[in-house]
Short mmCIF file of C-alpha atoms and ligand atoms in Angstrom, two decimals:
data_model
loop_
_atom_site.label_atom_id
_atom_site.label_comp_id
_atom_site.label_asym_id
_atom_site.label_seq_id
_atom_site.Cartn_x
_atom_site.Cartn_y
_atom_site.Cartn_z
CA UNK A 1406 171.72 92.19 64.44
CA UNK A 1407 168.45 90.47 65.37
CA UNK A 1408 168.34 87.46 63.36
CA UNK A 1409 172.43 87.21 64.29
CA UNK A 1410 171.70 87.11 67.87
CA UNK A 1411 168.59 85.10 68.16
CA UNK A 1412 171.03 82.75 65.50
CA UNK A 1413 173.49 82.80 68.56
CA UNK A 1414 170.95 82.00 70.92
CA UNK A 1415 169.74 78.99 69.03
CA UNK A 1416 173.02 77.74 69.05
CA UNK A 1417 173.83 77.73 73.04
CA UNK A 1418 170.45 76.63 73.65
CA UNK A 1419 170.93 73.69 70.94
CA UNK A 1420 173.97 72.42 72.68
CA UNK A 1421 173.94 73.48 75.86
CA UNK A 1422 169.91 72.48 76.97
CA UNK A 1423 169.81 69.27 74.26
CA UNK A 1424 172.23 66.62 75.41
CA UNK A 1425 170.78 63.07 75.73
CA UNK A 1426 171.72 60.77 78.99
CA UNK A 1427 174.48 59.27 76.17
CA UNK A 1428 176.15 62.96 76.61
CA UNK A 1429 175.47 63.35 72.83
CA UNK A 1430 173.03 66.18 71.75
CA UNK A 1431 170.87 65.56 68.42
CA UNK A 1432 168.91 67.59 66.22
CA UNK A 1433 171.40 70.35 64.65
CA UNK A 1434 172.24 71.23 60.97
CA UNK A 1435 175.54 71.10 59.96
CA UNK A 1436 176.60 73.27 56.77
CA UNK A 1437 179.86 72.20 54.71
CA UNK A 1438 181.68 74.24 52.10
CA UNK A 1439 183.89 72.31 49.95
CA UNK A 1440 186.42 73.52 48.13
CA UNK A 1441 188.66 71.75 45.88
CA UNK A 1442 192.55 73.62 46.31
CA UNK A 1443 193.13 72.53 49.75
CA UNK A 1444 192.17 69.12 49.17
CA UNK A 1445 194.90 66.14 49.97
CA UNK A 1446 196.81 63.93 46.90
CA UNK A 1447 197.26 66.94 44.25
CA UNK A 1448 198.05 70.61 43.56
CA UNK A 1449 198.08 70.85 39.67
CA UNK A 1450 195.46 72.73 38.18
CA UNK A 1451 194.99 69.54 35.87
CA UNK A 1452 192.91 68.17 38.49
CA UNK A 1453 191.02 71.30 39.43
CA UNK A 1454 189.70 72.50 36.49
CA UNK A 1455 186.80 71.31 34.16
CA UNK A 1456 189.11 70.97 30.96
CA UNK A 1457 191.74 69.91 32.92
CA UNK A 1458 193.08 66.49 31.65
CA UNK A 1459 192.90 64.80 35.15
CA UNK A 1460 189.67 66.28 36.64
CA UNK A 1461 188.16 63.36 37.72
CA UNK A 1462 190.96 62.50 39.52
CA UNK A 1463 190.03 65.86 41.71
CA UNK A 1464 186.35 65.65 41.74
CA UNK A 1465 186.53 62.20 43.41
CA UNK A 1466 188.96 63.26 45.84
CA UNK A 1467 186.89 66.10 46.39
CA UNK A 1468 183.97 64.24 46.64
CA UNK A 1469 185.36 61.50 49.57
CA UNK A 1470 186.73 64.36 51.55
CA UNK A 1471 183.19 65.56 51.90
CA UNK A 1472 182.16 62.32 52.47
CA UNK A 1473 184.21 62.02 55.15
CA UNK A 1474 183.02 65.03 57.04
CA UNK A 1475 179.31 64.05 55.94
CA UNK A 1476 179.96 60.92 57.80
CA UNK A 1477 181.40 62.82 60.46
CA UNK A 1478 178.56 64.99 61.13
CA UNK A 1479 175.92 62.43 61.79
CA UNK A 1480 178.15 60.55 64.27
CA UNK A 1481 178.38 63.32 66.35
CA UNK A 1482 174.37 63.82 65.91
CA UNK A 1483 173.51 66.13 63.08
CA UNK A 1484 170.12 65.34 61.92
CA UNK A 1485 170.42 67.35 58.63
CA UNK A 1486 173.34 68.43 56.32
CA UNK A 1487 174.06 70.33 53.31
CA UNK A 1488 176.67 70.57 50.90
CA UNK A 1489 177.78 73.47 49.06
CA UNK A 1490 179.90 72.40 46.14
CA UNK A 1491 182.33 75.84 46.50
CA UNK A 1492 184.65 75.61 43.85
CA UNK A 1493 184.67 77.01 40.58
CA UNK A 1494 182.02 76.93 38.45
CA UNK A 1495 180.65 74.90 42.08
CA UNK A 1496 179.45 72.16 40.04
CA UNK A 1497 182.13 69.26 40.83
CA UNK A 1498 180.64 67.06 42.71
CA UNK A 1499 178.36 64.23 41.33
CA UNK A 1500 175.73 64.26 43.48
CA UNK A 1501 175.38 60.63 43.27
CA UNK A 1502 178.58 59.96 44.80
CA UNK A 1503 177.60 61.76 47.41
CA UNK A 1504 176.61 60.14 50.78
CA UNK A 1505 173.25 60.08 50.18
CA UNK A 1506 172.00 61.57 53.74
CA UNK A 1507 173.20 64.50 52.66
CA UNK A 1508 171.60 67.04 50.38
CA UNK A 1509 173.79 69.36 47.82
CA UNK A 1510 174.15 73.19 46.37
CA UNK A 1511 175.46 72.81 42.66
CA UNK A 1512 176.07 75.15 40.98
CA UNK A 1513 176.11 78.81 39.61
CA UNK A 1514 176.19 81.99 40.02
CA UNK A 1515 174.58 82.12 43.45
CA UNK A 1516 174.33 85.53 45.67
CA UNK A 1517 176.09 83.54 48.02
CA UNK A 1518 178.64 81.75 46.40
CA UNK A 1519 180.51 79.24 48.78
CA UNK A 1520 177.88 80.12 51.40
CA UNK A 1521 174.89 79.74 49.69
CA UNK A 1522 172.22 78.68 52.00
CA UNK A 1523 173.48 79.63 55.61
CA UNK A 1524 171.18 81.06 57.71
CA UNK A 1525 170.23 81.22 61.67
CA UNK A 1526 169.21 77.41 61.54
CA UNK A 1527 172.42 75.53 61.50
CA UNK A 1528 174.55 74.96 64.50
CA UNK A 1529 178.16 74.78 62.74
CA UNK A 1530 180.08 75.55 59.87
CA UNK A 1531 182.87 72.75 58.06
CA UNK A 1532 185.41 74.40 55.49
CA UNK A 1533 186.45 70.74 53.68
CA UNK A 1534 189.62 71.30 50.82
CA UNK A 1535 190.33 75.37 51.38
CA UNK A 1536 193.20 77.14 50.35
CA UNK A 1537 195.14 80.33 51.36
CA UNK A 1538 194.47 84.46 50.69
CA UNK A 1539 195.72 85.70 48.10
CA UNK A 1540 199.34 87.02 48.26
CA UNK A 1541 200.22 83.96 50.55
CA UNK A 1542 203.74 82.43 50.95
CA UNK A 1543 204.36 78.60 49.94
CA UNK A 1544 200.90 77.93 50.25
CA UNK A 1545 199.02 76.02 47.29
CA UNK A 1546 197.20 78.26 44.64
CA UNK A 1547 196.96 81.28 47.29
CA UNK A 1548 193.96 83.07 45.91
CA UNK A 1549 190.87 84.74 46.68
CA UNK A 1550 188.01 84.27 44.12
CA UNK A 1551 190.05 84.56 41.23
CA UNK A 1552 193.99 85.83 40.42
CA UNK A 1553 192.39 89.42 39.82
CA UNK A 1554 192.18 90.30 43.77
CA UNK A 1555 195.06 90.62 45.30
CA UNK A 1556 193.80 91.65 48.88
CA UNK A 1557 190.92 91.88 50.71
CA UNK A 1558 190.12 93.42 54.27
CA UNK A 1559 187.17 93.53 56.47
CA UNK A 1560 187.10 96.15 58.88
CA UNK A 1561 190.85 96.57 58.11
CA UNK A 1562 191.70 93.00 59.09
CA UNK A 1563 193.08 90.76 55.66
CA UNK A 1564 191.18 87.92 54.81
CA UNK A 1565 190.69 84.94 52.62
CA UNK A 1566 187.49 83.01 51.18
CA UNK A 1567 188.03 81.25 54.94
CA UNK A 1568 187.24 85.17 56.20
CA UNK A 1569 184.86 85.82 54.47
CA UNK A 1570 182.73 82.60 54.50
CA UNK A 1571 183.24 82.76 58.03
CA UNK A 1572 182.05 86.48 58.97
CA UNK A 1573 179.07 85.97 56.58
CA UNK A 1574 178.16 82.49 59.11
CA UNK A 1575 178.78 84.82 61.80
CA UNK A 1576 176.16 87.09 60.99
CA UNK A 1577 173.93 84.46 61.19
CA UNK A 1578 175.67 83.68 64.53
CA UNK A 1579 177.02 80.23 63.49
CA UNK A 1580 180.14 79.67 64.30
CA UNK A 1581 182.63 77.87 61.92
CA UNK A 1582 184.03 75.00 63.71
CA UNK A 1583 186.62 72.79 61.15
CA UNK A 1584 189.06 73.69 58.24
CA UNK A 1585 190.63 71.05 56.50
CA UNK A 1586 193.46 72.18 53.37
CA UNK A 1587 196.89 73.46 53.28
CA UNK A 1588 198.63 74.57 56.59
CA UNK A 1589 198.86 78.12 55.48
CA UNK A 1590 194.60 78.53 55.15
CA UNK A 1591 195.13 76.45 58.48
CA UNK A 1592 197.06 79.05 60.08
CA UNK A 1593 195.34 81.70 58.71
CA UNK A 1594 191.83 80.35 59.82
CA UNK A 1595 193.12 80.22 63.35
CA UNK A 1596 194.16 83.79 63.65
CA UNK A 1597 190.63 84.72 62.37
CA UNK A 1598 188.28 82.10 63.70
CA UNK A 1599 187.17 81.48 67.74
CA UNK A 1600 188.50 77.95 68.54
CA UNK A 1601 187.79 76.63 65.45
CA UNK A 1602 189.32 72.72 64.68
CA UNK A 1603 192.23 73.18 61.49
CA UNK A 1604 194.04 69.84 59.90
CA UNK A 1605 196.58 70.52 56.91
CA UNK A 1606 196.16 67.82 54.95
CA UNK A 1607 199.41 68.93 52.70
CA UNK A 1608 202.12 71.72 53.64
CA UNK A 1609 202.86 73.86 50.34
CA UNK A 1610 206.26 74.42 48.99
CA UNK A 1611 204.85 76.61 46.41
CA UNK A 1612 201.99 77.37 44.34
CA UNK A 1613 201.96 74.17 42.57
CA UNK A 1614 204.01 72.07 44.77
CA UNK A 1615 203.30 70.35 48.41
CA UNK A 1616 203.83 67.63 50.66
CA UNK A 1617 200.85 65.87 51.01
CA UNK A 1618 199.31 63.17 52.99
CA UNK A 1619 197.64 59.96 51.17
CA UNK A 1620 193.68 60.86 50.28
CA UNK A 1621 192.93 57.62 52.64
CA UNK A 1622 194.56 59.17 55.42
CA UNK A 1623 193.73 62.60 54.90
CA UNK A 1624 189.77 61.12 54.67
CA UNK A 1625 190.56 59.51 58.07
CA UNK A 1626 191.48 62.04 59.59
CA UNK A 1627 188.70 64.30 58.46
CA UNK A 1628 186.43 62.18 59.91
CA UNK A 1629 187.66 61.42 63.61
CA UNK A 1630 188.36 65.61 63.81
CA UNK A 1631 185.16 66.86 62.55
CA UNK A 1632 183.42 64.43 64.48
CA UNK A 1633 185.40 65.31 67.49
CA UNK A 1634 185.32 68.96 66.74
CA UNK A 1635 181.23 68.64 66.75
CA UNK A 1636 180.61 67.00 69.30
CA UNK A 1637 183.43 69.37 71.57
CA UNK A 1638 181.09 72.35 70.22
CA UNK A 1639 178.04 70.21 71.23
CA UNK A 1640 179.16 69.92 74.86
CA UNK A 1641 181.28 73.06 75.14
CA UNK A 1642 183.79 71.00 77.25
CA UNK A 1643 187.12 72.74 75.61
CA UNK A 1644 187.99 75.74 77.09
CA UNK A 1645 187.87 77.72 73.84
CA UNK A 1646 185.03 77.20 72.41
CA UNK A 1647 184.27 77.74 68.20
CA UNK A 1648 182.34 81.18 68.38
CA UNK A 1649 180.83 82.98 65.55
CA UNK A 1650 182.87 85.76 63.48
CA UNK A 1651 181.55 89.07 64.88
CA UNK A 1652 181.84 92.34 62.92
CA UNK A 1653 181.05 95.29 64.00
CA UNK A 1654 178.75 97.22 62.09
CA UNK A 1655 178.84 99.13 59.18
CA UNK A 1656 181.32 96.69 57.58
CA UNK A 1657 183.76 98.23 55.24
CA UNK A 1658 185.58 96.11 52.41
CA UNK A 1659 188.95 96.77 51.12
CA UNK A 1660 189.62 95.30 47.51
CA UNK A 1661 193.18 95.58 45.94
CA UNK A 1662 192.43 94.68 42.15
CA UNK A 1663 195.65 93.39 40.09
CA UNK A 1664 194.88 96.57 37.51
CA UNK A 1665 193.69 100.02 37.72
CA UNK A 1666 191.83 98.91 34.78
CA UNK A 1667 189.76 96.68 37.09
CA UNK A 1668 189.04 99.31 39.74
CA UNK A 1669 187.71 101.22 37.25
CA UNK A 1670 185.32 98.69 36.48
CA UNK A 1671 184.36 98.09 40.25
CA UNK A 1672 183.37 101.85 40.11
CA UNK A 1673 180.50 101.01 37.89
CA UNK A 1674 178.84 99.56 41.87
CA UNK A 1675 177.09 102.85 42.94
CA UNK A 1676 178.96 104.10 46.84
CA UNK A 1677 181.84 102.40 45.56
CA UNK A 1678 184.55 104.70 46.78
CA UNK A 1679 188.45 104.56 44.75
CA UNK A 1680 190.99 104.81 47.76
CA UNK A 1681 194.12 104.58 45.24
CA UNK A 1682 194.78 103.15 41.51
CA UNK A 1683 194.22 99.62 42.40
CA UNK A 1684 192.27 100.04 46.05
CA UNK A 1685 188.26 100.10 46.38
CA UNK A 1686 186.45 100.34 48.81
CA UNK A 1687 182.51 99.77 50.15
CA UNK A 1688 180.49 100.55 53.68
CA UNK A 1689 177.95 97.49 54.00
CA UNK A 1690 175.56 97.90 56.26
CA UNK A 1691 176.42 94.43 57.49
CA UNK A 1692 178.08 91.47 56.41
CA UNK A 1693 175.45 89.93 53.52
CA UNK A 1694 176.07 92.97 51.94
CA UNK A 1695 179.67 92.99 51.85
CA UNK A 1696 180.04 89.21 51.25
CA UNK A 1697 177.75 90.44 47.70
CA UNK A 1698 180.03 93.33 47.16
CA UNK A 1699 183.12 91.14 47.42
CA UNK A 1700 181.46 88.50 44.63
CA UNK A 1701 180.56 91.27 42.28
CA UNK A 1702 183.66 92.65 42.39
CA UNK A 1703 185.82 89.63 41.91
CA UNK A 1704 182.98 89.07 38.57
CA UNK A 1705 183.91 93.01 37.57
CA UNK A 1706 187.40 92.03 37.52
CA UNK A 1707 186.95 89.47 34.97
CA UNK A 1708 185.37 91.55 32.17
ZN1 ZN B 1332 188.53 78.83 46.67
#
């Protein structure tokens, strides 16, 4: 709880002690997680997978989203970014098509998976190209991790990759301030997340099928929000601002595998507990913990 709250304290004092006579404040990290489901101009899993025949199609969209909120964040008067290439086997993104201010997580595995590399010093949190939790109604490729979990709670409240990216941030007392994908991750995010800044870039009519802005637009758009959503969090004008994801402590993690076969496996993780056939569950003692527990699982499931 130490490091969480001295991460929250950095954060108020960062933007509420720092601005400059122009009103903007300088000096802050920004972190982005980029994902590649939620991104605008496809939903076929052609474009989002390595052997896919059109990857590079979804790479470079992937890629100028990011750049987009890259851009973004030194406008509104990051000093330092990083880039955590999130989906997959998290090794998408060319890193030399990459606005080169930025530096990039490839990747994997990594304890931390979408995350890896948060800690107390950044100021905010941007979720570029994310997608739904699993078991999620016209909303394109609804998953979390991988199609073997089916559900996963945190403290008894259902979450997504958006959840738990976010609570795992929170720890650290940064709060997650932009999501940028399909409008059901976009609603979701806002149920979960203090004030944070959502834009759909496409609205899903099913798994595979959406209405999507043009990538030009949806890169446009990126830009001017996350921008504006920094520097809102920078002056704490808005009423509401973004606020870290708190859990209470211990933090207990619900997993609903898609086969008994696969709890099974997830009782291999000593203090794994078996609430039903397909339903595990783990006391963290916080939120790194869990977010670990959660990864290992999801890699259980696959073997
Ligand atoms: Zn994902």
């Amino acid at each position: 709880m130490k490091r969480a709250s001295y991460g929250l304290l950095t954060f108020l004092l960062t933007f509420t002690l720092a601005p400059s006579t122009s009103g903007q404040t300088t000096g802050f990290k920004v972190y982005i997680s980029s994902d590649m489901e939620g991104i605008a101009g496809f939903v076929d899993s052609t474009q989002m997978s390595a052997t896919g025949r059109d990857y590079d199609v979804g790479r470079k969209y992937m890629t100028e989203e990011t750049n987009a909120a890259i851009a973004a964040a030194f406008s509104a008067g990051a000093t330092e970014v990083v880039v955590n290439d999130s989906h997959g086997s998290q090794f998408n993104m060319k890193p030399h098509e990459l606005d080169r201010r930025a530096v990039i997580i490839t990747g994997s595995p990594k304890p931390f998976g979408m995350m890896q590399g948060i800690d107390a010093s950044f100021a905010a949190v941007v979720f570029i190209g994310y997608h739904a939790q699993a078991s999620t109604t016209d909303a394109v490729h609804d998953h979390t991790y991988n199609s073997h979990l089916k559900s996963v709670r945190l403290n008894g409240r259902e979450v997504g990759e958006y959840g738990l990216n976010a609570a795992l941030a929170g720890h650290f007392g940064v709060p997650v301030v932009f999501i940028s994908g399909d409008s059901a991750v976009c609603r979701q995010a806002k149920d979960l997340i203090p004030g944070i800044e959502a834009l759909p870039v496409k609205e899903g009519i099913g798994q595979t099928a959406a209405q999507t802005l043009h990538p030009e637009v949806a890169r446009e758009k990126i830009r001017a929000a996350v921008q504006a959503a920094l520097e809102r969090a920078q002056t704490m004008k808005t009423t509401k601002p973004a606020g870290p994801v708190k859990l209470t402590t211990p933090v207990t993690i619900e997993m609903e595998l898609a086969l008994s076969a696969q709890a099974d496996s997830a009782m291999m993780v000593p203090g794994m507990k078996r609430v039903s056939g397909r339903v595990v569950s783990y006391e963290a003692p916080d939120m790194t913990v869990a977010y670990r527990i959660s990864r290992l699982v999801a890699r259980l499931a696959t073997t």
